[in-house]
Amino acid sequence: MASSIAAEYAIETRGLSKSFGSHNAVDGIDLRVPRGSVFGFLGPNGSGKTSTIRMLLGLSNISAGEVYLLGHRMPDDLDLALPRVGALVEGPAFYPFISGRRNLIRFDSANKSADPKTRDERVDRALARVGLTAAAKKKVHAYSLGMKQRLAIANALLQPRELLVLDEPTNGLDPQGTREIRNLVRTLASEGITFFISSHLLVEIEQICTHLAVMSQGRLVEQGSLEELSKSETLVLTLRTVQKQGAIKVLRDLKIKAKAHQSEIVAVVPRGLIEPEEIVRKLTRAKVGIKSFSLLAPTLEERFVSLTGEGFDVAR
Ligand SMILES: Nc1ncnc2c1ncn2[C@@H]1O[C@H](COP(=O)(O)OP(=O)(O)O)[C@@H](O)[C@H]1O
Ligand SMILES: [Mg+2]
């Protein structure tokens, strides 16, 4: 059997599973991460993201299924794939009382294939790429959490990489730190690096992603480009009015099941059932005053809540 396939995908899995005893933490997932994408791997805590990532990187055994990383079968061809992949999983342990720069020198020295003659240059370039040149000589214990995350990414960038895998890189960061990581990902992605980034918070990564996958209880419940995912079969109608009962009756006559929800009336309407103008006309004719009206595709957040039964704003 061929050990690698044409690498259209930076990551491809087939029926990938991980069980801990009788518990299926990852349950037969088929991931397809296109090259050049910024791929958001979303799901509530405990949905199987880290377990998946550890198998992708050969950090834990695969219970069932297949993993191809840059076209190489894992873990058999780990030595071919891993040098081209940078990863941030559970953060590297930095020495707090030496500088960020010295820390990277130590990590680089531990890599036997890294040429010592070009070490300083390599480390300085990595620090510059993550915006830590000015703080390079500061001790790591004086770094903010965001700076530590950037140092960890610099560490992953000591060698040229085609793919960076980041497990919850914004977890625990303040809004400023989160913005720094997002900007860094944008810059590196524009240089052609593929990103696979996990998060339990949609809002923290949706702005930078080109593709998303959603995990729920070990299963992959959604996957695709943002464009594909925003094509929804249903629309959400939201109406503000004082005449709630009258409005609900008009909508019912239009075969739209509506509910009063605090100060609004909300309904799910199949796409193409009726034009918004027609709804407004019928409401006006029935003398329902309209304070505001919208008929929109659900937001990604609304979609994911319906897919996972959970919001992404759960406690960190
Ligand atoms: N080493 C382990 N031993 C037993 N169960 C584990 C282990 N690691 C993870 N799990 C379980 O697997 C499930 C998925 O965990 P994890 O992959 O860490 O999820 P996430 O990263 O999405 O929060 C959880 O139910 C977790 O308790
Ligand atoms: Mg995790």
Coordinates of N, CA and C and ligand atoms in Angstrom, one line a residue, residues 49-50 167-168 198, ligand 2:
K49 N -11.1 17.7 20.6 CA -10.2 18.4 19.8 C -8.7 18.1 20.1
T50 N -8.4 18.1 21.4 CA -7.0 17.9 21.7 C -6.6 16.4 21.4
D167 N -3.2 24.3 19.3 CA -4.3 23.9 20.1 C -4.7 25.0 21.1
E168 N -5.9 25.6 20.9 CA -6.4 26.6 21.8 C -5.4 27.8 22.0
S198 N -7.4 25.1 16.9 CA -8.6 24.6 17.7 C -9.0 25.7 18.6
Ligands
MG2 MG -8.4 20.6 24.4

